[in-house]
Structures are given as C-alpha cells and as structure tokens.
Amino acid sequence: PAYDVAEVAIEGPITQSGGGGPVPGPGRGVAADEAVERIRRADEDDAVEALVLTLNTPGGEVVASEDIRHAAAEFDGPTVAYATNLCASGGMWIAAGCDEVHAREGSRVGSVGVIGASFGAQDLLERAGVEYRRFVAGEFKDSPSSFRELRDEEREYWQGLLDSWYEQFVETVVDGRGMDAEAVRDTEARVYLGTEAKELGLVDALGPRDDMEQRLADRLDVPDVTVEEFEPRHSVGERLRGGARATARALGAGVASVLVDDGHPDVRM
C-alpha cells in the first residue's frame, strides 16, 4: 500500500449510532461503533504505522465518546488528535486517548463539562385541561417528568449523576493529558483558542496540517508520511437501508417528542 498513516475523521455530534439530530443526511453525526471499527481496521493493517484522528465535533454522548477514546488508546503505534475547527467536550474526551494533540491557532478546544436538559410543561397542561395520571413502580421511574413539578430529591439525584460523569471526564483528561485535576476543573467547561489551550496543556502543538504531518514523520523517523483516510464499510444495500432507517427514526422521533415522556433528560458532553 502507498500509505503508512491511517486517518479517521470524527465530524459532528457523537452518538452510538450516528444520529446527530432529527434530520437525516450527511451531517447526521458520528457513529461511535463505525469509528471504532475504522480504528481497529487501521490497527490490523500491516502498512499502517500511526493513526490520526481528525476532530471537528461539539461533543456528544458519554459512552460513545469513551468507546472512541478507548479504541485510540489501544492502537498499537503513535496516535495524534488533530483538532481542526472545534474539538469540544466529547472531542476533548477522545483527544485525551491520543499520544499528542495538535490544533490550529484558531481552533476551539476544551469544554470539559457535562450538561443535562429537560423541559417542564405542567403549567401548559393545566391551562389546557390535561391531567397527568402517574402510575409507577419505583419512585424515580418517571423522573424527570415534563408533566409535573420536579421534587428536590429528584434534582439532587440527577445532579449527582451529572457530577459523577463530570468527575469521570476530569479524570480522563488528567490521565491522558498529564494535567493537574484542579487545573482541569478551573477551566469550568470553557473552550479556548489553540494558543491558550496549548498554554493550559490541553494541546501539545499548533500549526497547519503540514506541521502535524511533519511532526509525525519525525516521530516515525521517515522523511514524510502518506495518509490514507479509513472510511466506514457499507455496501450499497446497507446505505439504502441506513437512509430508510434514518428517515423513519426522524419521523418517529418527531412524533415521540410530542406524545412520549421518556423519563430521561438529554445528557451530553
């Protein structure tokens, strides 16, 4: 093969299945399962000496981001996280699994934090004359519900979950970047431009892509590197079925968002 470095692109919101939003299409997001498969395929390729993860993502699901980070950490060879426009939250989680983080001076990097969101419609339902009839086995089964007031113990419960995810995030960045835990917490989930991110220790090097590739070539002790992007493996039939499933999911999600109170907030990094 005429390449010695594998590239895996992480573009858009990170989820397990790749559903980045209600509208299907090329910008639907990153499927963690597919990204992990590409990384492992690169690791099994005898021609591949190093891995580049190109990151342009606002973040996403906790477990999905961890799956990609773990796959990168398990790669047998040098790994570089190359932050282009945005490497935030789940992107930073993934970057922490690489040997080196390279960014542009204008890249936005960081956002070490977790957010959970839900909405309350109880007043609207009361004005509309709609009554919420609660039947549960297990006091927190319908928590948080959009159809009733949130109890204090429920707020404490959900905040505890977010705090646990946050501590896991901080620990991941501390271990991967060699930073002090308090320094990571002091960022308060801010994003930083590349220059300041480097000063803080979130980034190792700055510069255009050519600089990143030259640093990697020096590490491999070769004059230059040839990069091959590893893409998901899909047959034509799988692509057609995937498009149909995405459309069905989008339609179903629109209906479900109106009719179903699923009892879980939207939690993401």
PDB file of C-alpha atoms in Angstrom:
ATOM      1  CA  PRO A   1       0.000   0.000   0.000  1.00  0.00           C
ATOM      2  CA  ALA A   2       1.097   3.556  -0.767  1.00  0.00           C
ATOM      3  CA  TYR A   3       0.346   4.845   2.721  1.00  0.00           C
ATOM      4  CA  ASP A   4       1.776   4.499   6.191  1.00  0.00           C
ATOM      5  CA  VAL A   5      -0.649   6.560   8.311  1.00  0.00           C
ATOM      6  CA  ALA A   6      -4.381   5.972   8.788  1.00  0.00           C
ATOM      7  CA  GLU A   7      -6.772   8.862   9.289  1.00  0.00           C
ATOM      8  CA  VAL A   8     -10.193   8.539  10.928  1.00  0.00           C
ATOM      9  CA  ALA A   9     -12.412  11.628  10.813  1.00  0.00           C
ATOM     10  CA  ILE A  10     -14.697  12.469  13.749  1.00  0.00           C
ATOM     11  CA  GLU A  11     -17.069  15.066  12.298  1.00  0.00           C
ATOM     12  CA  GLY A  12     -20.232  16.267  14.011  1.00  0.00           C
ATOM     13  CA  PRO A  13     -22.139  15.210  17.161  1.00  0.00           C
ATOM     14  CA  ILE A  14     -21.009  11.884  18.656  1.00  0.00           C
ATOM     15  CA  THR A  15     -23.596   9.197  19.343  1.00  0.00           C
ATOM     16  CA  GLN A  16     -23.505   5.417  19.447  1.00  0.00           C
ATOM     17  CA  SER A  17     -25.484   5.023  16.219  1.00  0.00           C
ATOM     18  CA  GLY A  18     -24.612   8.296  14.467  1.00  0.00           C
ATOM     19  CA  GLY A  19     -27.963  10.041  14.793  1.00  0.00           C
ATOM     20  CA  GLY A  20     -26.845  13.631  15.219  1.00  0.00           C
ATOM     21  CA  GLY A  21     -30.296  15.203  15.009  1.00  0.00           C
ATOM     22  CA  PRO A  22     -33.832  14.918  13.721  1.00  0.00           C
ATOM     23  CA  VAL A  23     -32.939  15.465  10.061  1.00  0.00           C
ATOM     24  CA  PRO A  24     -31.106  12.623   8.273  1.00  0.00           C
ATOM     25  CA  GLY A  25     -28.289  13.427   5.898  1.00  0.00           C
ATOM     26  CA  PRO A  26     -24.516  13.784   5.581  1.00  0.00           C
ATOM     27  CA  GLY A  27     -24.324  15.941   8.718  1.00  0.00           C
ATOM     28  CA  ARG A  28     -26.091  13.409  10.898  1.00  0.00           C
ATOM     29  CA  GLY A  29     -23.118  12.945  13.193  1.00  0.00           C
ATOM     30  CA  VAL A  30     -20.510  10.402  14.209  1.00  0.00           C
ATOM     31  CA  ALA A  31     -21.425   6.764  14.823  1.00  0.00           C
ATOM     32  CA  ALA A  32     -19.087   5.591  17.591  1.00  0.00           C
ATOM     33  CA  ASP A  33     -19.427   1.967  16.521  1.00  0.00           C
ATOM     34  CA  GLU A  34     -18.289   2.847  12.993  1.00  0.00           C
ATOM     35  CA  ALA A  35     -15.404   4.989  14.241  1.00  0.00           C
ATOM     36  CA  VAL A  36     -14.193   2.182  16.499  1.00  0.00           C
ATOM     37  CA  GLU A  37     -14.412  -0.282  13.593  1.00  0.00           C
ATOM     38  CA  ARG A  38     -12.275   2.015  11.419  1.00  0.00           C
ATOM     39  CA  ILE A  39      -9.652   2.462  14.131  1.00  0.00           C
ATOM     40  CA  ARG A  40      -9.416  -1.287  14.693  1.00  0.00           C
ATOM     41  CA  ARG A  41      -9.213  -1.940  10.966  1.00  0.00           C
ATOM     42  CA  ALA A  42      -6.321   0.534  10.754  1.00  0.00           C
ATOM     43  CA  ASP A  43      -4.628  -1.194  13.686  1.00  0.00           C
ATOM     44  CA  GLU A  44      -4.846  -4.530  11.866  1.00  0.00           C
ATOM     45  CA  ASP A  45      -3.406  -3.081   8.637  1.00  0.00           C
ATOM     46  CA  ASP A  46       0.296  -4.021   8.409  1.00  0.00           C
ATOM     47  CA  ALA A  47       1.026  -0.916   6.319  1.00  0.00           C
ATOM     48  CA  VAL A  48      -0.256   1.491   8.991  1.00  0.00           C
ATOM     49  CA  GLU A  49       2.401   2.810  11.369  1.00  0.00           C
ATOM     50  CA  ALA A  50       0.426   5.622  13.008  1.00  0.00           C
ATOM     51  CA  LEU A  51      -3.113   6.948  13.473  1.00  0.00           C
ATOM     52  CA  VAL A  52      -4.510  10.459  13.043  1.00  0.00           C
ATOM     53  CA  LEU A  53      -7.932  11.272  14.495  1.00  0.00           C
ATOM     54  CA  THR A  54      -9.189  14.421  12.791  1.00  0.00           C
ATOM     55  CA  LEU A  55     -11.611  16.060  15.222  1.00  0.00           C
ATOM     56  CA  ASN A  56     -14.268  18.629  14.363  1.00  0.00           C
ATOM     57  CA  THR A  57     -17.026  17.974  16.859  1.00  0.00           C
ATOM     58  CA  PRO A  58     -19.063  19.778  19.539  1.00  0.00           C
ATOM     59  CA  GLY A  59     -19.121  16.571  21.619  1.00  0.00           C
ATOM     60  CA  GLY A  60     -21.885  14.081  22.287  1.00  0.00           C
ATOM     61  CA  GLU A  61     -22.758  11.036  24.325  1.00  0.00           C
ATOM     62  CA  VAL A  62     -20.529   9.981  27.212  1.00  0.00           C
ATOM     63  CA  VAL A  63     -20.237   6.251  26.457  1.00  0.00           C
ATOM     64  CA  ALA A  64     -19.934   6.798  22.696  1.00  0.00           C
ATOM     65  CA  SER A  65     -17.041   9.231  23.223  1.00  0.00           C
ATOM     66  CA  GLU A  66     -15.359   6.833  25.646  1.00  0.00           C
ATOM     67  CA  ASP A  67     -15.607   3.971  23.138  1.00  0.00           C
ATOM     68  CA  ILE A  68     -13.705   6.002  20.543  1.00  0.00           C
ATOM     69  CA  ARG A  69     -11.150   7.218  23.097  1.00  0.00           C
ATOM     70  CA  HIS A  70     -10.527   3.650  24.278  1.00  0.00           C
ATOM     71  CA  ALA A  71     -10.044   2.397  20.701  1.00  0.00           C
ATOM     72  CA  ALA A  72      -7.496   5.156  20.045  1.00  0.00           C
ATOM     73  CA  ALA A  73      -5.669   4.381  23.292  1.00  0.00           C
ATOM     74  CA  GLU A  74      -5.490   0.701  22.310  1.00  0.00           C
ATOM     75  CA  PHE A  75      -3.992   1.460  18.874  1.00  0.00           C
ATOM     76  CA  ASP A  76      -0.536  -0.099  18.508  1.00  0.00           C
ATOM     77  CA  GLY A  77       1.512   2.870  17.364  1.00  0.00           C
ATOM     78  CA  PRO A  78       1.729   6.675  17.642  1.00  0.00           C
ATOM     79  CA  THR A  79      -1.632   8.470  17.718  1.00  0.00           C
ATOM     80  CA  VAL A  80      -2.363  12.132  17.017  1.00  0.00           C
ATOM     81  CA  ALA A  81      -5.590  14.017  17.683  1.00  0.00           C
ATOM     82  CA  TYR A  82      -5.739  16.766  15.064  1.00  0.00           C
ATOM     83  CA  ALA A  83      -8.253  19.455  16.082  1.00  0.00           C
ATOM     84  CA  THR A  84      -9.467  21.487  13.127  1.00  0.00           C
ATOM     85  CA  ASN A  85     -12.302  23.947  13.807  1.00  0.00           C
ATOM     86  CA  LEU A  86     -13.808  22.590  17.025  1.00  0.00           C
ATOM     87  CA  CYS A  87     -12.646  19.938  19.495  1.00  0.00           C
ATOM     88  CA  ALA A  88     -15.037  20.382  22.366  1.00  0.00           C
ATOM     89  CA  SER A  89     -16.381  18.212  25.161  1.00  0.00           C
ATOM     90  CA  GLY A  90     -16.639  14.655  23.771  1.00  0.00           C
ATOM     91  CA  GLY A  91     -13.959  15.629  21.257  1.00  0.00           C
ATOM     92  CA  MET A  92     -11.651  16.543  24.136  1.00  0.00           C
ATOM     93  CA  TRP A  93     -12.524  13.240  25.830  1.00  0.00           C
ATOM     94  CA  ILE A  94     -11.406  11.397  22.675  1.00  0.00           C
ATOM     95  CA  ALA A  95      -8.269  13.522  22.265  1.00  0.00           C
ATOM     96  CA  ALA A  96      -7.210  12.532  25.774  1.00  0.00           C
ATOM     97  CA  GLY A  97      -6.722   8.984  24.468  1.00  0.00           C
ATOM     98  CA  CYS A  98      -4.105  10.043  21.910  1.00  0.00           C
ATOM     99  CA  ASP A  99      -0.361  10.465  22.384  1.00  0.00           C
ATOM    100  CA  GLU A 100      -0.400  14.033  21.062  1.00  0.00           C
ATOM    101  CA  VAL A 101      -2.971  16.764  20.420  1.00  0.00           C
ATOM    102  CA  HIS A 102      -2.265  19.126  17.512  1.00  0.00           C
ATOM    103  CA  ALA A 103      -4.505  22.130  16.833  1.00  0.00           C
ATOM    104  CA  ARG A 104      -4.668  25.290  14.771  1.00  0.00           C
ATOM    105  CA  GLU A 105      -4.157  28.637  16.497  1.00  0.00           C
ATOM    106  CA  GLY A 106      -7.803  29.436  15.830  1.00  0.00           C
ATOM    107  CA  SER A 107      -9.160  26.037  16.849  1.00  0.00           C
ATOM    108  CA  ARG A 108     -11.619  25.934  19.742  1.00  0.00           C
ATOM    109  CA  VAL A 109     -10.580  23.299  22.255  1.00  0.00           C
ATOM    110  CA  GLY A 110     -11.873  22.257  25.672  1.00  0.00           C
ATOM    111  CA  SER A 111     -15.354  22.347  27.204  1.00  0.00           C
ATOM    112  CA  VAL A 112     -14.580  19.768  29.895  1.00  0.00           C
ATOM    113  CA  GLY A 113     -18.095  19.558  31.285  1.00  0.00           C
ATOM    114  CA  VAL A 114     -21.414  17.714  31.157  1.00  0.00           C
ATOM    115  CA  ILE A 115     -24.918  19.065  30.551  1.00  0.00           C
ATOM    116  CA  GLY A 116     -28.350  17.543  31.046  1.00  0.00           C
ATOM    117  CA  ALA A 117     -31.597  19.121  29.881  1.00  0.00           C
ATOM    118  CA  SER A 118     -35.298  18.505  30.318  1.00  0.00           C
ATOM    119  CA  PHE A 119     -38.398  20.686  29.983  1.00  0.00           C
ATOM    120  CA  GLY A 120     -41.460  21.277  32.139  1.00  0.00           C
ATOM    121  CA  ALA A 121     -44.890  21.639  30.598  1.00  0.00           C
ATOM    122  CA  GLN A 122     -47.083  21.154  33.649  1.00  0.00           C
ATOM    123  CA  ASP A 123     -48.496  24.720  33.627  1.00  0.00           C
ATOM    124  CA  LEU A 124     -49.317  24.452  29.934  1.00  0.00           C
ATOM    125  CA  LEU A 125     -51.087  21.136  30.501  1.00  0.00           C
ATOM    126  CA  GLU A 126     -53.108  22.565  33.380  1.00  0.00           C
ATOM    127  CA  ARG A 127     -54.232  25.511  31.255  1.00  0.00           C
ATOM    128  CA  ALA A 128     -55.194  23.069  28.516  1.00  0.00           C
ATOM    129  CA  GLY A 129     -57.171  20.975  30.991  1.00  0.00           C
ATOM    130  CA  VAL A 130     -54.871  17.950  30.647  1.00  0.00           C
ATOM    131  CA  GLU A 131     -54.332  15.779  33.734  1.00  0.00           C
ATOM    132  CA  TYR A 132     -51.155  13.739  34.263  1.00  0.00           C
ATOM    133  CA  ARG A 133     -52.024  10.358  35.808  1.00  0.00           C
ATOM    134  CA  ARG A 134     -48.938   8.777  37.322  1.00  0.00           C
ATOM    135  CA  PHE A 135     -48.525   5.008  37.611  1.00  0.00           C
ATOM    136  CA  VAL A 136     -45.018   3.865  38.526  1.00  0.00           C
ATOM    137  CA  ALA A 137     -43.260   1.049  40.342  1.00  0.00           C
ATOM    138  CA  GLY A 138     -40.112   2.668  41.710  1.00  0.00           C
ATOM    139  CA  GLU A 139     -40.218   6.259  42.899  1.00  0.00           C
ATOM    140  CA  PHE A 140     -37.790   7.602  40.284  1.00  0.00           C
ATOM    141  CA  LYS A 141     -39.144   5.652  37.295  1.00  0.00           C
ATOM    142  CA  ASP A 142     -40.719   8.725  35.680  1.00  0.00           C
ATOM    143  CA  SER A 143     -38.013  11.157  36.759  1.00  0.00           C
ATOM    144  CA  PRO A 144     -37.626  13.785  35.477  1.00  0.00           C
ATOM    145  CA  SER A 145     -41.161  14.122  34.136  1.00  0.00           C
ATOM    146  CA  SER A 146     -42.178  17.032  31.945  1.00  0.00           C
ATOM    147  CA  PHE A 147     -45.745  16.656  33.180  1.00  0.00           C
ATOM    148  CA  ARG A 148     -45.251  17.537  36.880  1.00  0.00           C
ATOM    149  CA  GLU A 149     -43.088  19.606  39.214  1.00  0.00           C
ATOM    150  CA  LEU A 150     -39.605  18.254  39.885  1.00  0.00           C
ATOM    151  CA  ARG A 151     -39.072  17.284  43.507  1.00  0.00           C
ATOM    152  CA  ASP A 152     -35.969  18.411  45.426  1.00  0.00           C
ATOM    153  CA  GLU A 153     -34.744  14.832  45.819  1.00  0.00           C
ATOM    154  CA  GLU A 154     -35.029  14.369  42.046  1.00  0.00           C
ATOM    155  CA  ARG A 155     -32.903  17.453  41.380  1.00  0.00           C
ATOM    156  CA  GLU A 156     -30.297  16.112  43.783  1.00  0.00           C
ATOM    157  CA  TYR A 157     -30.438  12.672  42.133  1.00  0.00           C
ATOM    158  CA  TRP A 158     -29.911  13.974  38.584  1.00  0.00           C
ATOM    159  CA  GLN A 159     -27.250  16.466  39.647  1.00  0.00           C
ATOM    160  CA  GLY A 160     -25.422  13.576  41.331  1.00  0.00           C
ATOM    161  CA  LEU A 161     -25.362  11.656  38.049  1.00  0.00           C
ATOM    162  CA  LEU A 162     -24.023  14.675  36.173  1.00  0.00           C
ATOM    163  CA  ASP A 163     -21.377  15.235  38.849  1.00  0.00           C
ATOM    164  CA  SER A 164     -20.248  11.604  38.529  1.00  0.00           C
ATOM    165  CA  TRP A 165     -19.929  11.891  34.753  1.00  0.00           C
ATOM    166  CA  TYR A 166     -18.047  15.159  35.225  1.00  0.00           C
ATOM    167  CA  GLU A 167     -15.541  13.590  37.619  1.00  0.00           C
ATOM    168  CA  GLN A 168     -15.015  10.764  35.122  1.00  0.00           C
ATOM    169  CA  PHE A 169     -14.377  13.378  32.411  1.00  0.00           C
ATOM    170  CA  VAL A 170     -11.876  15.266  34.576  1.00  0.00           C
ATOM    171  CA  GLU A 171     -10.059  12.039  35.448  1.00  0.00           C
ATOM    172  CA  THR A 172      -9.893  11.074  31.761  1.00  0.00           C
ATOM    173  CA  VAL A 173      -8.305  14.416  30.815  1.00  0.00           C
ATOM    174  CA  VAL A 174      -5.928  14.299  33.795  1.00  0.00           C
ATOM    175  CA  ASP A 175      -4.736  10.798  32.885  1.00  0.00           C
ATOM    176  CA  GLY A 176      -4.488  11.466  29.158  1.00  0.00           C
ATOM    177  CA  ARG A 177      -3.008  14.946  29.223  1.00  0.00           C
ATOM    178  CA  GLY A 178      -0.915  14.725  32.395  1.00  0.00           C
ATOM    179  CA  MET A 179      -2.660  17.792  33.817  1.00  0.00           C
ATOM    180  CA  ASP A 180      -3.479  18.672  37.407  1.00  0.00           C
ATOM    181  CA  ALA A 181      -7.080  17.871  38.339  1.00  0.00           C
ATOM    182  CA  GLU A 182      -7.710  21.311  39.808  1.00  0.00           C
ATOM    183  CA  ALA A 183      -6.363  22.956  36.670  1.00  0.00           C
ATOM    184  CA  VAL A 184      -8.866  20.970  34.613  1.00  0.00           C
ATOM    185  CA  ARG A 185     -11.753  21.876  36.943  1.00  0.00           C
ATOM    186  CA  ASP A 186     -10.709  25.537  36.872  1.00  0.00           C
ATOM    187  CA  THR A 187     -11.484  25.661  33.153  1.00  0.00           C
ATOM    188  CA  GLU A 188     -15.187  25.498  34.161  1.00  0.00           C
ATOM    189  CA  ALA A 189     -16.060  23.878  30.807  1.00  0.00           C
ATOM    190  CA  ARG A 190     -14.748  26.826  28.797  1.00  0.00           C
ATOM    191  CA  VAL A 191     -13.451  26.437  25.259  1.00  0.00           C
ATOM    192  CA  TYR A 192     -10.106  28.034  24.420  1.00  0.00           C
ATOM    193  CA  LEU A 193      -8.457  29.105  21.211  1.00  0.00           C
ATOM    194  CA  GLY A 194      -5.489  26.963  20.246  1.00  0.00           C
ATOM    195  CA  THR A 195      -2.801  29.266  21.660  1.00  0.00           C
ATOM    196  CA  GLU A 196      -4.334  29.395  25.145  1.00  0.00           C
ATOM    197  CA  ALA A 197      -5.281  25.709  25.016  1.00  0.00           C
ATOM    198  CA  LYS A 198      -1.589  24.937  24.472  1.00  0.00           C
ATOM    199  CA  GLU A 199      -0.606  27.111  27.433  1.00  0.00           C
ATOM    200  CA  LEU A 200      -3.066  25.209  29.636  1.00  0.00           C
ATOM    201  CA  GLY A 201      -1.803  21.804  28.483  1.00  0.00           C
ATOM    202  CA  LEU A 202      -4.860  20.742  26.503  1.00  0.00           C
ATOM    203  CA  VAL A 203      -2.811  20.912  23.289  1.00  0.00           C
ATOM    204  CA  ASP A 204       0.782  19.897  22.534  1.00  0.00           C
ATOM    205  CA  ALA A 205       1.484  21.705  19.260  1.00  0.00           C
ATOM    206  CA  LEU A 206      -0.001  24.340  16.969  1.00  0.00           C
ATOM    207  CA  GLY A 207       0.162  24.861  13.245  1.00  0.00           C
ATOM    208  CA  PRO A 208      -1.268  23.803   9.898  1.00  0.00           C
ATOM    209  CA  ARG A 209      -1.797  20.206   8.883  1.00  0.00           C
ATOM    210  CA  ASP A 210       1.605  20.076   7.170  1.00  0.00           C
ATOM    211  CA  ASP A 211       3.258  20.777  10.513  1.00  0.00           C
ATOM    212  CA  MET A 212       1.287  17.993  12.152  1.00  0.00           C
ATOM    213  CA  GLU A 213       2.297  15.510   9.451  1.00  0.00           C
ATOM    214  CA  GLN A 214       5.949  16.564   9.663  1.00  0.00           C
ATOM    215  CA  ARG A 215       5.979  16.075  13.440  1.00  0.00           C
ATOM    216  CA  LEU A 216       4.507  12.624  12.885  1.00  0.00           C
ATOM    217  CA  ALA A 217       7.119  11.823  10.220  1.00  0.00           C
ATOM    218  CA  ASP A 218       9.877  12.856  12.627  1.00  0.00           C
ATOM    219  CA  ARG A 219       8.383  10.577  15.235  1.00  0.00           C
ATOM    220  CA  LEU A 220       8.326   7.671  12.777  1.00  0.00           C
ATOM    221  CA  ASP A 221      11.862   8.602  11.629  1.00  0.00           C
ATOM    222  CA  VAL A 222      10.864   8.962   7.968  1.00  0.00           C
ATOM    223  CA  PRO A 223      11.184  11.947   5.570  1.00  0.00           C
ATOM    224  CA  ASP A 224       7.419  12.288   5.208  1.00  0.00           C
ATOM    225  CA  VAL A 225       4.178  10.370   5.685  1.00  0.00           C
ATOM    226  CA  THR A 226       1.381   9.359   3.350  1.00  0.00           C
ATOM    227  CA  VAL A 227      -2.067   9.479   4.944  1.00  0.00           C
ATOM    228  CA  GLU A 228      -4.999   7.280   3.936  1.00  0.00           C
ATOM    229  CA  GLU A 229      -8.483   8.054   5.280  1.00  0.00           C
ATOM    230  CA  PHE A 230     -10.253   4.960   6.569  1.00  0.00           C
ATOM    231  CA  GLU A 231     -13.979   5.211   5.872  1.00  0.00           C
ATOM    232  CA  PRO A 232     -16.897   3.085   7.093  1.00  0.00           C
ATOM    233  CA  ARG A 233     -17.541  -0.122   5.191  1.00  0.00           C
ATOM    234  CA  HIS A 234     -21.058  -0.063   3.739  1.00  0.00           C
ATOM    235  CA  SER A 235     -22.498  -1.938   0.810  1.00  0.00           C
ATOM    236  CA  VAL A 236     -24.991  -0.146  -1.462  1.00  0.00           C
ATOM    237  CA  GLY A 237     -27.802  -2.120   0.169  1.00  0.00           C
ATOM    238  CA  GLU A 238     -26.658  -1.092   3.654  1.00  0.00           C
ATOM    239  CA  ARG A 239     -26.525   2.550   2.620  1.00  0.00           C
ATOM    240  CA  LEU A 240     -30.061   2.407   1.220  1.00  0.00           C
ATOM    241  CA  ARG A 241     -31.345   0.628   4.320  1.00  0.00           C
ATOM    242  CA  GLY A 242     -29.492   3.104   6.541  1.00  0.00           C
ATOM    243  CA  GLY A 243     -31.117   6.045   4.746  1.00  0.00           C
ATOM    244  CA  ALA A 244     -34.551   4.500   5.138  1.00  0.00           C
ATOM    245  CA  ARG A 245     -33.920   3.801   8.842  1.00  0.00           C
ATOM    246  CA  ALA A 246     -32.671   7.357   9.403  1.00  0.00           C
ATOM    247  CA  THR A 247     -35.792   8.800   7.779  1.00  0.00           C
ATOM    248  CA  ALA A 248     -38.029   6.512   9.820  1.00  0.00           C
ATOM    249  CA  ARG A 249     -36.164   7.438  13.011  1.00  0.00           C
ATOM    250  CA  ALA A 250     -36.529  11.136  12.228  1.00  0.00           C
ATOM    251  CA  LEU A 251     -40.271  10.811  11.656  1.00  0.00           C
ATOM    252  CA  GLY A 252     -40.688   8.622  14.714  1.00  0.00           C
ATOM    253  CA  ALA A 253     -38.647  10.976  16.869  1.00  0.00           C
ATOM    254  CA  GLY A 254     -40.847  13.884  15.832  1.00  0.00           C
ATOM    255  CA  VAL A 255     -43.983  12.026  16.861  1.00  0.00           C
ATOM    256  CA  ALA A 256     -42.417  10.630  20.045  1.00  0.00           C
ATOM    257  CA  SER A 257     -41.221  14.055  21.149  1.00  0.00           C
ATOM    258  CA  VAL A 258     -44.856  15.174  21.216  1.00  0.00           C
ATOM    259  CA  LEU A 259     -46.505  12.054  22.622  1.00  0.00           C
ATOM    260  CA  VAL A 260     -43.954  10.322  24.834  1.00  0.00           C
ATOM    261  CA  ASP A 261     -42.395  11.432  28.118  1.00  0.00           C
ATOM    262  CA  ASP A 262     -39.455   9.006  28.232  1.00  0.00           C
ATOM    263  CA  GLY A 263     -38.284   9.895  31.725  1.00  0.00           C
ATOM    264  CA  HIS A 264     -34.687  10.776  30.789  1.00  0.00           C
ATOM    265  CA  PRO A 265     -33.106  14.176  30.115  1.00  0.00           C
ATOM    266  CA  ASP A 266     -30.871  14.868  27.145  1.00  0.00           C
ATOM    267  CA  VAL A 267     -27.402  14.331  28.665  1.00  0.00           C
ATOM    268  CA  ARG A 268     -24.321  15.112  26.621  1.00  0.00           C
ATOM    269  CA  MET A 269     -20.796  16.456  26.808  1.00  0.00           C
TER     270      MET A 269
END
